[in-house]
Coordinates of C-alpha atoms in Angstrom, one line a residue:
X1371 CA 19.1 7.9 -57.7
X1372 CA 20.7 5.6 -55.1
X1373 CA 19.8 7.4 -51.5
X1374 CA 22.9 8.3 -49.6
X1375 CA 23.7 5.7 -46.3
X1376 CA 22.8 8.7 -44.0
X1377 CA 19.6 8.6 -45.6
X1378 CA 18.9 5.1 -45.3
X1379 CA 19.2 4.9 -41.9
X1380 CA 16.8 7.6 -40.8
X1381 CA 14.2 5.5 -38.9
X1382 CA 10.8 6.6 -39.1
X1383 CA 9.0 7.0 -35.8
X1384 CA 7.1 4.2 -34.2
X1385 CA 3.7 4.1 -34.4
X1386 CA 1.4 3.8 -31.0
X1387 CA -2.1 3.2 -30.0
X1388 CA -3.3 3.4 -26.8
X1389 CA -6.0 0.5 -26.1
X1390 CA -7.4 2.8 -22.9
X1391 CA -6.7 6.2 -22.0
X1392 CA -6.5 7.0 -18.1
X1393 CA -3.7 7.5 -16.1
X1394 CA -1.2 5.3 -16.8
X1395 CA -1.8 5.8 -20.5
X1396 CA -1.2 9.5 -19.8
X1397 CA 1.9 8.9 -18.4
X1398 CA 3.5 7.1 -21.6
X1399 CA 2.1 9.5 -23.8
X1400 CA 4.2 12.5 -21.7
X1401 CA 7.2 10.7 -22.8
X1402 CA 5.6 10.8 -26.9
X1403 CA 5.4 14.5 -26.7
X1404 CA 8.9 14.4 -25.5
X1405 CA 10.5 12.3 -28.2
X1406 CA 8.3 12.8 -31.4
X1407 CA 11.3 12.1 -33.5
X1408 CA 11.2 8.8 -32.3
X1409 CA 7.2 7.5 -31.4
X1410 CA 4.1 9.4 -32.4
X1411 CA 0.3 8.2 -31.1
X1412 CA -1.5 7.2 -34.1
X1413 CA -5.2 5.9 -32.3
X1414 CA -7.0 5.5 -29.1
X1415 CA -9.7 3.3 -27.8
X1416 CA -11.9 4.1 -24.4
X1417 CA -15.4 3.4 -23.4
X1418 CA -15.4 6.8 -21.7
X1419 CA -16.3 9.5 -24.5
X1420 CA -14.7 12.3 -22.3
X1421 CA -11.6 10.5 -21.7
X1422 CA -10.9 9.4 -25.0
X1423 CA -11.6 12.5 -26.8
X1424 CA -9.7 14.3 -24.2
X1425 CA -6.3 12.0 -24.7
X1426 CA -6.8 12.3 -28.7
X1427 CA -6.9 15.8 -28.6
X1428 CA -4.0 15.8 -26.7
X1429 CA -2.1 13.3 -28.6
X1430 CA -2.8 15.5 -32.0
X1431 CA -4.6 12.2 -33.1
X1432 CA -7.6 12.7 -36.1
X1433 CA -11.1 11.3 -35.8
X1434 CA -10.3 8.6 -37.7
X1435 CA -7.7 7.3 -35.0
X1436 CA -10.3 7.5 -32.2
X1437 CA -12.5 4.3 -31.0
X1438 CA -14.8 3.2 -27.9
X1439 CA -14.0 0.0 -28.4
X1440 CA -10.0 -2.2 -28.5
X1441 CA -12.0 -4.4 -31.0
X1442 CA -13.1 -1.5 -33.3
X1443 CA -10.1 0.0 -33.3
X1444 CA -8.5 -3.5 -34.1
X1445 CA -10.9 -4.1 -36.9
X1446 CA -10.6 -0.5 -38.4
X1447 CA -7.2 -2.0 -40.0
X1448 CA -5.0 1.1 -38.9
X1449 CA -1.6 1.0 -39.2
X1450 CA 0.3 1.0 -36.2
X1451 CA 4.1 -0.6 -35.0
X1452 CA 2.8 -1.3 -31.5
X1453 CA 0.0 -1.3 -28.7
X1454 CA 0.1 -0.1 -25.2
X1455 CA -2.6 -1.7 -23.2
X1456 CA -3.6 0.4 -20.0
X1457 CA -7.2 -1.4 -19.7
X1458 CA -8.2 -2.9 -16.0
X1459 CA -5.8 -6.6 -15.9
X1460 CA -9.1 -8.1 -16.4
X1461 CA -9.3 -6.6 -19.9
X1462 CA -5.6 -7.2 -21.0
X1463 CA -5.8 -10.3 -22.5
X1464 CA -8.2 -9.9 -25.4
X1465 CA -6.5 -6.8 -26.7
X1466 CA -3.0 -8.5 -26.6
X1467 CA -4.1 -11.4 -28.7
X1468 CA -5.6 -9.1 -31.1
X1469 CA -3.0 -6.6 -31.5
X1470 CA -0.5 -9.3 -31.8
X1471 CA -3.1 -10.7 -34.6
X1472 CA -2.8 -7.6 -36.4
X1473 CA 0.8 -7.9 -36.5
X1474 CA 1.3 -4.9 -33.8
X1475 CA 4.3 -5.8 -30.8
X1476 CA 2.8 -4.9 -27.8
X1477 CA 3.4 -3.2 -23.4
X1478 CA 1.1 -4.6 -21.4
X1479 CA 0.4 -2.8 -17.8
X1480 CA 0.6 -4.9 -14.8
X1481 CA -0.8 -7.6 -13.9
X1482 CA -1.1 -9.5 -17.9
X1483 CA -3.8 -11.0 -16.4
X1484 CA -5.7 -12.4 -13.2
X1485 CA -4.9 -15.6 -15.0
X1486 CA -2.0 -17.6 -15.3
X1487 CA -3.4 -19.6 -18.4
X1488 CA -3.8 -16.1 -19.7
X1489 CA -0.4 -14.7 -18.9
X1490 CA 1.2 -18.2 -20.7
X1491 CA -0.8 -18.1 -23.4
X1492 CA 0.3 -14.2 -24.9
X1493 CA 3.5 -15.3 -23.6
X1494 CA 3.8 -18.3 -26.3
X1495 CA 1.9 -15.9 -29.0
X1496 CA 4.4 -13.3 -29.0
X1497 CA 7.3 -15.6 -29.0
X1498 CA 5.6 -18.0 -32.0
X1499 CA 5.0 -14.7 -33.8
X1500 CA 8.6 -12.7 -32.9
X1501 CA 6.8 -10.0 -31.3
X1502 CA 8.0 -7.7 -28.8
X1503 CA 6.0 -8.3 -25.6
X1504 CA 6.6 -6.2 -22.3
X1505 CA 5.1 -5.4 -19.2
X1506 CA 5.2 -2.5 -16.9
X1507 CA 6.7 -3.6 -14.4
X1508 CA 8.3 0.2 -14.0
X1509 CA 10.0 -0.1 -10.7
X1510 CA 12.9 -2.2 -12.6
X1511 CA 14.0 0.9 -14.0
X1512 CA 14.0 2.8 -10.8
X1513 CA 17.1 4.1 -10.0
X1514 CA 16.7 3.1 -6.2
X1515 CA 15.3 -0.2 -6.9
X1516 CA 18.6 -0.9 -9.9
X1517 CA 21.1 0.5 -7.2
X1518 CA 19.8 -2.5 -4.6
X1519 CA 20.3 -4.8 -7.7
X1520 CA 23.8 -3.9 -8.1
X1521 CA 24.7 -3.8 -4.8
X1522 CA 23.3 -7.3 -4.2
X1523 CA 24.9 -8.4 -7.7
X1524 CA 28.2 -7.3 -7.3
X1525 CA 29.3 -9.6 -4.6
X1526 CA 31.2 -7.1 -2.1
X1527 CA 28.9 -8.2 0.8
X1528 CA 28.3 -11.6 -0.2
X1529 CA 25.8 -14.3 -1.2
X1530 CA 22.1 -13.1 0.0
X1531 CA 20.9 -15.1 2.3
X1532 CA 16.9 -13.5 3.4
X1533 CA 15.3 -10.5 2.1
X1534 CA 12.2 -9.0 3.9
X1535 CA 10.2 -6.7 2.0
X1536 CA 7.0 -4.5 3.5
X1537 CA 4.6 -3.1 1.5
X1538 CA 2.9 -0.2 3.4
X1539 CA 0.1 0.9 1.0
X1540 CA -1.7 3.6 3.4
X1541 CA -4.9 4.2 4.6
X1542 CA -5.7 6.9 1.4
X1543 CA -4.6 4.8 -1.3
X1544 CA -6.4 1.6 1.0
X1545 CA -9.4 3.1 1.2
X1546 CA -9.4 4.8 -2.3
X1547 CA -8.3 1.8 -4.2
X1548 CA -8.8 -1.6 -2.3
X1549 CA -12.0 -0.6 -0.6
X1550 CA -14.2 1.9 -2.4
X1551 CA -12.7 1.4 -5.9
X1552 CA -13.0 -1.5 -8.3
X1553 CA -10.1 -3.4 -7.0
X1554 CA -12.1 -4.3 -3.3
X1555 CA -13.7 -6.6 -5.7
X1556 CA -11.3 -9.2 -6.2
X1557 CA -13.3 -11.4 -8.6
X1558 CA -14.2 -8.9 -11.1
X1559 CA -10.0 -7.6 -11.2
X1560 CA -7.5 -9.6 -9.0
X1561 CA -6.5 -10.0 -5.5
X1562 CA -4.9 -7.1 -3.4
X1563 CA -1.5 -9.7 -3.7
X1564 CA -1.4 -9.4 -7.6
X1565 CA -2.9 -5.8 -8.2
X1566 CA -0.6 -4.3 -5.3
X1567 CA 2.3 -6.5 -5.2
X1568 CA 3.5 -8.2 -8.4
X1569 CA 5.2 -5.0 -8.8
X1570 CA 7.1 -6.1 -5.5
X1571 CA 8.0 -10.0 -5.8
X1572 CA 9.1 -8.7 -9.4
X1573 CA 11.5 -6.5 -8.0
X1574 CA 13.0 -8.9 -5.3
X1575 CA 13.5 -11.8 -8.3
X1576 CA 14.5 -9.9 -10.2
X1577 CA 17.4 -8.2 -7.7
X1578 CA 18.2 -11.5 -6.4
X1579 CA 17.9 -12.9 -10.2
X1580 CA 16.3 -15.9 -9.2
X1581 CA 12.7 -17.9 -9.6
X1582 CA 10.6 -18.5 -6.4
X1583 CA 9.9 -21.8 -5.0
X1584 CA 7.6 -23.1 -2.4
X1585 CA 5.2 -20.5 -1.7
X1586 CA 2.8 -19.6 1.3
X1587 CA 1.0 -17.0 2.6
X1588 CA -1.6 -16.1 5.3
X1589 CA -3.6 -12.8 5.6
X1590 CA -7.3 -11.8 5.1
X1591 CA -9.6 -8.9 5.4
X1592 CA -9.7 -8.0 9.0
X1593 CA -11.4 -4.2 9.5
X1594 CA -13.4 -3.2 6.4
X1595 CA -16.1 -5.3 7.5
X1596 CA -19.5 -4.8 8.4
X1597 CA -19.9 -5.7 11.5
X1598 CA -17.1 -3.1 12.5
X1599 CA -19.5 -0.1 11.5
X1600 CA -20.1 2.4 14.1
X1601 CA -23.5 2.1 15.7
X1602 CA -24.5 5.7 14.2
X1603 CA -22.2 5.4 11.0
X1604 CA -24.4 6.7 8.0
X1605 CA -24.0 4.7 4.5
X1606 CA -22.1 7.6 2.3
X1607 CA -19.8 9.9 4.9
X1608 CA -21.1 13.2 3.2
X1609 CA -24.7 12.3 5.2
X1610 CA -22.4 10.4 8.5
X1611 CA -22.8 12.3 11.9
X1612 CA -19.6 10.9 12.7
X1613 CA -17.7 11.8 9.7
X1614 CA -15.1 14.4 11.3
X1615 CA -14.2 11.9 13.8
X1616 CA -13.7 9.3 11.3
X1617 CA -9.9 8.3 9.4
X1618 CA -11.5 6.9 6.5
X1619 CA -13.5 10.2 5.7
X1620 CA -14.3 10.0 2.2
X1621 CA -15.4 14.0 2.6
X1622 CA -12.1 14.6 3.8
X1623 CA -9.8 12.8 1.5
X1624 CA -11.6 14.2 -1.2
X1625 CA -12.9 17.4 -0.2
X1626 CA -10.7 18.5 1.9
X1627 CA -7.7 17.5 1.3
X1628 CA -8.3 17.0 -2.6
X1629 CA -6.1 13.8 -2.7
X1630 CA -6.4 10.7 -4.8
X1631 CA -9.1 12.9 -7.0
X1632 CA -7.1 12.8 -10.4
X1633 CA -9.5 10.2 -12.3
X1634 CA -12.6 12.9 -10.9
X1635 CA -12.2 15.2 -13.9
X1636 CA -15.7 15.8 -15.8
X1637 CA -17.5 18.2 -16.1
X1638 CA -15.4 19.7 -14.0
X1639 CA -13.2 18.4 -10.6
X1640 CA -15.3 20.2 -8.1
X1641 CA -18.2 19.1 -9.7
X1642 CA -17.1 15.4 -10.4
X1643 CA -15.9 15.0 -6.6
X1644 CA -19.6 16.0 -5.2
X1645 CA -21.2 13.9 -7.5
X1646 CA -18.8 10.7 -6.1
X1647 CA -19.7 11.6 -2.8
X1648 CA -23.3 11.5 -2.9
X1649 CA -23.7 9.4 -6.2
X1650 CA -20.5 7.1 -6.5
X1651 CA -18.8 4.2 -5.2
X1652 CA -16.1 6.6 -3.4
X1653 CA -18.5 8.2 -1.4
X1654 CA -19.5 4.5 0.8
X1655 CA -18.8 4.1 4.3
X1656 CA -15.9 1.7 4.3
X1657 CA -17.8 -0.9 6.3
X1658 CA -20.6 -0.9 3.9
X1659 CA -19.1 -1.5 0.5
X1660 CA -19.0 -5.0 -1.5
X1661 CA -15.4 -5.3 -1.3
X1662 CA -13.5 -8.5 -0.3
X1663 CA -9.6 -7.4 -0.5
X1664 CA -7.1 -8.7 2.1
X1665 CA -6.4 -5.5 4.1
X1666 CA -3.1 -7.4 5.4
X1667 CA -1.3 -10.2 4.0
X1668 CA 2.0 -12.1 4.2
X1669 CA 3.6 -13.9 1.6
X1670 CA 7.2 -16.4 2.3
X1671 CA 8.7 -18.0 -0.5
X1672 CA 12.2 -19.7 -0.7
X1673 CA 14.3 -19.0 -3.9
X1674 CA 15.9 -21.6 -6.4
X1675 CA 19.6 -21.2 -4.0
X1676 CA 17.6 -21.1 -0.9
X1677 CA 17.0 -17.2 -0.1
X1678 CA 14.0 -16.8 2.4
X1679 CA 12.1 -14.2 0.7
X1680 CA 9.4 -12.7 3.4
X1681 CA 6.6 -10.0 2.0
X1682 CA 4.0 -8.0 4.3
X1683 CA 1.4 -6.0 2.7
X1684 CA -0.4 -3.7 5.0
X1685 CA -3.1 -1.6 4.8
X1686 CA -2.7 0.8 7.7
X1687 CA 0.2 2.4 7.1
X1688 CA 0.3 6.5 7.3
X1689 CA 2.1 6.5 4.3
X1690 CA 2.7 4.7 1.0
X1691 CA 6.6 3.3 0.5
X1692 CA 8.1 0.1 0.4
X1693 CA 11.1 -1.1 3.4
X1694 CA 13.1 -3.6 2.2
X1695 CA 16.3 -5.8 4.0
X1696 CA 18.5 -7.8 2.4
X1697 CA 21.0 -10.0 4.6
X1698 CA 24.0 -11.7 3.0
X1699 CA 26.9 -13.4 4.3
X1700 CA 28.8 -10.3 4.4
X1701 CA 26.7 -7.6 5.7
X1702 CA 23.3 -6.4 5.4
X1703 CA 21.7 -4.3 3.0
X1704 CA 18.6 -2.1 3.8
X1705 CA 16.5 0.8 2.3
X1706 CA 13.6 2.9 3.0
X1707 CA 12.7 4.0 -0.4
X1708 CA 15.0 7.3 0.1
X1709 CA 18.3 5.9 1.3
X1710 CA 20.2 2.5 1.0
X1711 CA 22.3 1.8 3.7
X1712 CA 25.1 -0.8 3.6
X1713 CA 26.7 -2.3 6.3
X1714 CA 29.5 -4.5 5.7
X1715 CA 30.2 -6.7 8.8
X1716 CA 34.0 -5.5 8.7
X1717 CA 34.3 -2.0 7.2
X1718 CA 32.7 1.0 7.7
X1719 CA 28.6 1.9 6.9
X1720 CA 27.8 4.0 4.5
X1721 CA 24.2 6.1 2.9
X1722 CA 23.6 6.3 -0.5
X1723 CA 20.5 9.0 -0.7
X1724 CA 18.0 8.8 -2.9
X1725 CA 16.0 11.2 -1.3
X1726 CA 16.1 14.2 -4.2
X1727 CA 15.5 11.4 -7.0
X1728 CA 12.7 9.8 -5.7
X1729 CA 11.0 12.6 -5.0
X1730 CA 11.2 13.2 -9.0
X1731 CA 7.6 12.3 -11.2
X1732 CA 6.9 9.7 -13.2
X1733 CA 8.6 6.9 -10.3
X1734 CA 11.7 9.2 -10.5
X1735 CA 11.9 9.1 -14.5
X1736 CA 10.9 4.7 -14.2
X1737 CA 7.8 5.4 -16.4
X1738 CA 9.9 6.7 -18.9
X1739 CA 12.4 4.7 -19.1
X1740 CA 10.2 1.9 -19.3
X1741 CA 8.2 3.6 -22.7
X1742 CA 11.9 4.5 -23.9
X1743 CA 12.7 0.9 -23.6
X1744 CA 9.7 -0.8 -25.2
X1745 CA 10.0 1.7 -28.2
X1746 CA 14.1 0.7 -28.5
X1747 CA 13.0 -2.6 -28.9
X1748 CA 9.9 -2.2 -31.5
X1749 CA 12.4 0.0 -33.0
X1750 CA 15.2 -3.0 -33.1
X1751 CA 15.3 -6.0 -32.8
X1752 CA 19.1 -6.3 -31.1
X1753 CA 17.2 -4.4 -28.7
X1754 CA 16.0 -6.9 -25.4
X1755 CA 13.7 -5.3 -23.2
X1756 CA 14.3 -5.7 -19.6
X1757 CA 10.8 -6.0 -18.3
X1758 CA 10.0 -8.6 -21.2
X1759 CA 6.8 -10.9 -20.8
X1760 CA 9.1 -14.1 -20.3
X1761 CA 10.9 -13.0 -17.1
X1762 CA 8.3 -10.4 -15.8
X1763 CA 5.4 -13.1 -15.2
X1764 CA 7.0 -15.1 -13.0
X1765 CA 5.9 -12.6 -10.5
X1766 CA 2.3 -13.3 -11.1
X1767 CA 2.5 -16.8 -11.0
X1768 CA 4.3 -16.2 -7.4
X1769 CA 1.3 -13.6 -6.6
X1770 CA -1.4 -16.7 -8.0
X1771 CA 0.1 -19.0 -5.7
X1772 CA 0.2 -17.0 -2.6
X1773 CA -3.6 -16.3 -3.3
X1774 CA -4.3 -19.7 -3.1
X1775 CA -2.5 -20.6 -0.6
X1776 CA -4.0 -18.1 1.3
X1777 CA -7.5 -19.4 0.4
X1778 CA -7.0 -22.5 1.2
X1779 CA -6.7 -22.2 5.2
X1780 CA -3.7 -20.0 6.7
X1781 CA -6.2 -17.0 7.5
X1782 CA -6.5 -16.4 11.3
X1783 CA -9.3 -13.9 10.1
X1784 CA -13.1 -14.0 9.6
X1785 CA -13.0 -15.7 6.0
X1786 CA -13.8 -12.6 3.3

């Protein structure tokens, strides 16, 4: 019998695996649980036995959809509509290519890669195959972020003329991330400018709708140095005679306060957290670890209608929140991350506060309404993705060639 048209266009739910399984993998899958009528998790792949089994368990997904490698679960044939990749950036690229190879679309966290070559290259494979290829660039579905956008967009204050954008990272997430964690190391995962701030120069394209042109940048890595260890300054703080007196306390970030410890998890987080402090890379001195991440940097780039476009990125900040000021020929534009204010040069001021929205998880609902997106378009088709790979790497090759024009002589600090 002839099903009924009701029937026919049930749509089964879209199938996901997770190539990695921390945090930001976490994150997306919330938004599965949420909405199993529409995406279900199907297979996992981690090196990290804990972590993996851990996510599956929670995801509801069988032995047979668990791996310890993207390759075997690749290999392994299962059957899947689409791959989110939440590896380090310098493991994107493989597992794109081969999801794409095995017919999958696939979301790719930020940065694609440390490469450009890279970025281009699963660019032109998932437009030569018809895949669906985004990137998680969330903070285009921020609802502070898209309010700047329209404001810019609709005219009432003018054309833009400069935008200058700070990046205050803070001293926790600094130290925690740039310095004792994997990304101080720039050439085994990118450069503070990419890792950090793609997320940023996408955003200000992306409200000004516009491709950046002639790009500099100076900056370097000024304090977490060496030769700026105190004279009595032990090599892990848990064994420092100076540790109370210190900002960059590992003992108290972690200890104490019990901040920046979600990825310290096994056996348990007490236990986890001890061990980094007298075992692990976040238990270094500051000064003595083997990172060589610009702790301050400025990027300037003019647009394709002549916007100035300025970008600081500092380090030593008390908290973590971006400032952003838009001038135009009308008025000016600025915003703290928690209100907007607009000034038109003739007409009264006026706040739009943000303050209760931001303050919301998951970047205010951005996560997911990034996932929701992605699985709209797997899903169709007629669907076009608004952080799609096309549009959102333009922001890396921006980042790229800030690095290098950094490298190649604006520093007015000791070379990294």
């Amino acid at each position: 019998m002839e099903k009924s048209r009701s029937e026919k266009s049930v749509k089964k739910p879209v199938r996901l695996v997770f190539v990695g399984a921390g945090n930001r993998a976490g994150k997306y899958l919330s938004w599965v649980e949420n909405h199993p009528e529409r995406a279900v998790a199907v297979g996992v792949a981690d090196v990290d036995a804990h972590r993996r089994e851990e996510f599956a368990a929670r995801a509801g997904i069988g032995s047979g959809g668990v791996f310890d490698s993207a390759e075997a679960l690749f290999a392994s044939g299962i059957e899947a509509d689409a791959a989110v990749v939440c590896t380090p950036e310098g493991a994107h690229f493989a597992p794109a290519m081969e999801a794409l190879a095995c017919g999958m679309d696939i979301l790719l966290e930020k940065p694609v890669s440390p490469s450009l070559e890279e970025c281009r290259i699963v660019e032109a494979e998932a437009i030569r195959l018809g895949r669906v290829a985004g990137v998680c660039h969330v903070l285009r579905y921020h609802p502070y972020f898209s309010a700047m956008r329209s404001l810019i967009s609709s005219g009432e204050l003018g054309r833009p003329v400069s935008v200058t954008h700070r990046v205050r990272v803070g001293v926790d997430r600094a130290c925690h991330t740039f310095v004792r964690g994997p990304w101080g190391e720039t050439s085994a995962t990118s450069p503070v400018i990419l890792s950090k701030c793609c997320h940023d120069v996408d955003i200000l394209l992306w409200m000004l709708g516009e491709k950046g042109e002639r790009v500099e940048s100076v900056g370097g890595r000024g304090w977490f140095r060496l030769e700026n260890k105190p004279q009595n300054a032990s090599d892990r703080c848990v064994d420092c005679p100076i540790e109370r007196e210190c900002r960059f306390s590992a003992v108290d970030l972690y200890r104490r306060r019990g901040e920046w410890i979600g990825g310290f998890t096994y056996p348990t987080p007490a236990e986890a957290v001890e061990r980094e402090l007298r075992e692990g890379r976040y238990g270094r001195c500051v000064y003595d670890c083997d990172n060589d991440a610009a702790d301050r940097q400025m990027l300037i780039m003019e647009t394709e209608s002549g916007v100035v476009v300025s970008l600081a990125m500092d380090f030593f900040t008390a908290d973590d929140s971006r400032h952003t000021s838009v001038t135009l020929t009308g008025g000016e534009i600025t915003g703290d991350g928690k209100k907007i204010i607009v000034a038109p040069f003739r007409g009264p001021e006026r706040v739009i506060d943000f303050t209760d929205i931001v303050a919301q998880p998951f970047h205010a609902g951005a996560d997911m309404a990034l996932i929701d997106d992605f699985v709209s378009a797997v899903g169709s088709r007629n669907h076009r993705m608004r952080s799609g790979i096309s549009d959102a790497i333009e922001s890396h090759r921006v980042c790229l060639e800030a690095e290098k024009s950094r490298l190649s002589g604006g520093c007015r600090t000791k070379p990294a």
